[in-house]
Amino acid sequence: MQRYKGRFLIATIIIVNAFLILVGRMWYLQILRGNEFERFSLDNRVRSIRIPAPRGRILDRRGREIVVNRPSFDLYILPEDIKNPDSLSSILSSILGMDVDNIRSKIKTSIQKSRFKPVLFTKDITRDQLAFIEARKSSLPGILVEASHIRKYNYGDLGAGLLGYMGRISEVELKSYPGVRPDDVVGKSGIEKGWEDYLHGKDGFIEMVTDAYGREVNLTLFQEDLSRKDSLPGADVILSIDLDLQYAAEEALGDRAGAAIAVNVKSGEVLALVSHPTFDPSDFIKGIDSTKWKSLIEDKSYPLTNRATQGIYPPGSVFKIVTAAAGLKEGVINENTYFYCPGSYRFGKKTFKCWKNGGHGSLNLHQALVGSCDVYFYNIAERLGIDRLSGYIKRFGFGTPTGIELSERVGISPSREWKSKTFKKPWYEGETIVTAIGQGYISATPLQVAMSTAAVANGGKLFKPHIVREVISTNGKRLIGYHPQENGYLGIEERIINVIKEALKGVVNEPSGTGRRARLDEMVVAGKTGTAQVVSLTVDSDKESHKDHAWFTSYAPANNPEVAVTVLVEHGGKGGAVAAPIVKQILEVYLKLKKEGSV
Amino acid sequence: MFDRRLLRNFDWLFFFIVIVVCAVGLINLFSASYQTGLSVFKKQLLWFALGIAAALFISFFDFKTLERYTSHMYVASILLLVIALIFGKEVSGSKSWISLGKHITIQPSELAKISIVLAIAKFYQGDFEVRPYGILDLVKPLLLVSLPLILVMLQPDLGTTLMILLISGSLVIFMGVRIKSIALLVILIIGLSYPTWHYFLKGYQRERIETFLDPSRDPLGSGYNALQSQIGAGSGKFFGKGFKKGSQTQLRFIPEQHTDFIFSVLAEEWGFIGGFLTLLLYFLIILWIVDTASLAKDKFSMIVSLGIASIFFWHALINVGMVTGLLPVMGVPLPLLSYGGSSLLTAMLGVGIVLGIRMRRLPVTKEEIAL
């Protein structure tokens, strides 16, 4: 077959080359990319199961558990194992008591979105539901139950505003918490949010070998490269809050909308911080349903707002403490300066009224603070001018964040520059007059008022309020401990402060004082009432939303102050009538706790 | 008919290499199937014994006898293909199998490959054209190939269709075709591909082709198979994970691991070195058969040898190409390694024919004449 010789050569060359290609490909897969494929084969067979880390607890200052965890049985569906979505929907519907169509659509979207990964269907099923599902496991392919931890609130909605609520992590939050899984929950407000990094803990995992169908395999052959990591529980956050005092403050405020704060004047530690109306954090633990969320968001009483730190109000007459200090320090008055109050004050073409129609007559600073005479402070304001006054507004901490570890707003500390910047208008002198009695542009949070009161009480230190005492890891290590920290000093001589403190004692204890209803027999209380007008001073209205905000800010004992208590009741009316008795109630409990030696 | 002196010329080495490859195949199949019971392995062992017997048996026939029975074998193959289409057992959408009792099934399309090769050889044997063949000269072989081809397409079995085309095409081109005719054929194929695509191919077949062109269309289907088989082979690295220790194999990640993807099992457990040596054995077998063709005394023997060489060659190339991700996933077994009686028997028949031709390639030696 000589004449085919050339063709045999060509055929041989083709065969040689084809085999070279195959061997080359083997070399490429096994030698060049061998390690990569080895890793792939490991990933293929090793399935990692999450061991969820229990979240850290939140405790009060005496170690009482406020927020803890409890086990939750969560229902997952594994779409690839579902044989008949329709029959599964109807079975689940009868077990869970949920709408069939709702379940069906949820299952179908899971099938489309992630065929091979379990999808969280519902959290925290009941024991009965769990028992029912476990008993019928074989007839419910594609249904998995996994245990996890869920928040438990030992005292219901007590302190909800400061503790905060939990929710599914958002896209944005995923970036700031890199270790958290996309279907996990994180703190959305309050302490839960502020201490997320410490509270969250680190999930562990356990690895197991699965075959191509995802079934667990117990071949000893492939077990050697398995690892496991225990979860690291989140650290406990110990609050400076005293549960008893917090409870007392919430009871005292009752159904009224407002805020109550108790602060240690010597350290800035917050002992109680109440905002009402509030929400029930338990509503959030399973993932809040949209109608409930909508009603919370749209609720005109703003239950999600922590009024103590995020509510801004005109301070009203409690602000007279600042004006008085400014007047004395700048020398425009002294303790013996008398002004005459005829019930109103003319400035330019305008008349500013005193709250007391008939007027207070002639009075000095002490009497003016005790009786909360507006005209006396109008006089100081006119002599001071806004530029000097606004300096003191800032010194007392208004218009700047307190630095508490919760979300807060700052309110407004008015000044000439502030007005030209904000409104592009000049400052009118008449505006200084109303600022002197805490009306007009000035606004503040109850916490700012409480901290300024504490500063007066301790002789001039403006503390940074703390709500967390320490953070302790599960192995008992103290991760964070707080020490008193000052935001600033009032910079006012003790002599001047003592004049004001004497007057504040008078507010509660003198017969003509506006804050008599805060008086206690066993402890001398000092304080200042405030009745902040919501609308302009000239409008008179009985409408609930136009009713005055009632303030009372105080400290006790007057001669050796330990605690400052500030109460605000939204649209509550007169501070002396409404807010002062609440303060009294809180201080009574404080006194009782003090006797027990617990505060 | 049988000359005892021929035994002197029996190519023991070639036969030994084939047995070695079969042994490799059995060891490998054991690993791939022992977890699910050894019935697959035992059946293959039986087919292996039967294959050796068939190879030895057929090697006793000389080319004239083979040529004489070519028509019979061809007709028998066509009949079996028709029976498969009518009474066949449907496995994953194809009617490629005939059940003989509970445990035995045969795949006529495998055996048909040998018949087609014989038929083509017979055509050229009776033809004395020297110049390159034109289309008109090739009408007869084209018809001979088309009949079984169409029957296989009807099953439908894409992989075997392609194999028949490649094997017979290789032979026709080797024997010489006019450039013009090739051009005409190409035009004809392009012209026919449109109606084939739209009317002849089934939906899933179109899908397979589309998936090959764009694997991301179906990452969990054949794309998944291709990936898992590459992971299996690649993770074997140089020395392999060891017998019965391939995680891809033992945990069933490799699809069709005892049939079409058997080479992935080999590559995972025996590594580059095992795969390379096995490919080397294949290479030797194919070259050995090509050598037999070049030494053949007559055209018929030459073409039959070449046809058997191309059966081995194309199966090995396409199968290993598929397993290693060079080629699309299609149902093409690896002769002697993949599980399957018909495939093993066909390969062994081919080996037997080659052995027979090799025995008769040389004139009987003088010494023997002297006897």
Short mmCIF file of C-alpha atoms in Angstrom, two decimals, chain A residues 1 3-4 7-8 12 15-16 18-19 21-23 25-27 29-31 34-35 37-38 40-41 44-45 116 209-213 217 221-222, chain B residues 174-176 220 228 230-231 233-235 237-238 241 244-245 247-248 251-253 263 267 271-272 279 283 286 293-294 296 298-299 302 313 324 326:
data_model
loop_
_atom_site.label_atom_id
_atom_site.label_comp_id
_atom_site.label_asym_id
_atom_site.label_seq_id
_atom_site.Cartn_x
_atom_site.Cartn_y
_atom_site.Cartn_z
CA MET A 1 0.00 0.00 0.00
CA ARG A 3 0.77 5.00 -2.38
CA TYR A 4 -0.92 5.73 0.97
CA ARG A 7 -1.49 9.85 4.21
CA PHE A 8 -0.40 7.48 6.97
CA THR A 12 0.02 9.81 12.56
CA ILE A 15 -2.97 11.48 16.27
CA VAL A 16 0.25 12.60 17.96
CA ALA A 18 -4.37 15.23 19.44
CA PHE A 19 -2.77 13.32 22.30
CA ILE A 21 -3.39 18.46 23.34
CA LEU A 22 -5.07 16.05 25.76
CA VAL A 23 -1.93 15.63 27.84
CA ARG A 25 -4.94 19.88 29.03
CA MET A 26 -4.36 17.37 31.82
CA TRP A 27 -1.19 19.20 32.75
CA LEU A 29 -5.92 21.09 35.01
CA GLN A 30 -3.90 18.92 37.35
CA ILE A 31 -0.59 20.67 37.67
CA GLY A 34 -4.42 21.59 40.68
CA ASN A 35 -4.42 23.52 43.94
CA PHE A 37 -9.40 22.53 41.93
CA GLU A 38 -8.36 20.85 45.14
CA PHE A 40 -13.01 23.52 44.86
CA SER A 41 -13.36 19.86 45.68
CA ASN A 44 -17.87 21.02 47.25
CA ARG A 45 -18.01 18.49 50.01
CA PHE A 116 -29.81 25.39 46.95
CA VAL A 209 -19.08 16.38 54.73
CA THR A 210 -21.96 16.19 52.31
CA ASP A 211 -22.32 14.31 49.08
CA ALA A 212 -23.44 15.73 45.77
CA TYR A 213 -27.06 15.60 46.93
CA VAL A 217 -21.84 11.60 54.85
CA LEU A 221 -12.01 9.22 54.87
CA PHE A 222 -12.98 12.85 54.36
CA PHE B 174 -8.21 9.24 3.87
CA MET B 175 -9.16 7.47 0.67
CA GLY B 176 -9.19 10.78 -1.15
CA LEU B 220 -26.59 23.46 36.92
CA GLN B 228 -17.55 18.81 38.50
CA GLN B 230 -12.89 19.15 35.79
CA ILE B 231 -12.78 19.63 39.55
CA ALA B 233 -9.60 15.65 37.38
CA GLY B 234 -7.86 18.85 38.47
CA SER B 235 -7.96 18.06 42.18
CA LYS B 237 -2.96 16.85 40.89
CA PHE B 238 0.20 14.91 40.05
CA LYS B 241 -5.87 11.09 45.75
CA LYS B 244 -11.16 4.74 46.39
CA LYS B 245 -10.11 8.06 47.93
CA SER B 247 -13.81 12.76 47.10
CA GLN B 248 -15.42 13.91 43.87
CA LEU B 251 -19.33 11.63 47.13
CA ARG B 252 -20.96 11.39 43.69
CA PHE B 253 -20.06 14.85 42.48
CA PHE B 263 -11.80 9.22 32.96
CA ALA B 267 -7.61 11.36 36.85
CA GLY B 271 -3.52 11.89 39.20
CA PHE B 272 -1.69 13.22 36.20
CA LEU B 279 -3.50 8.03 27.53
CA PHE B 283 -1.89 6.25 22.00
CA ILE B 286 -4.11 3.53 18.09
CA ALA B 293 -3.25 -0.68 8.40
CA SER B 294 -0.06 0.48 6.76
CA ALA B 296 -1.94 -4.65 5.48
CA ASP B 298 -5.00 -5.66 0.87
CA LYS B 299 -7.13 -2.53 0.73
CA MET B 302 -6.17 -1.52 5.48
CA PHE B 313 -9.10 7.69 18.25
CA THR B 324 -11.45 17.83 30.77
CA LEU B 326 -12.23 21.10 26.13
#
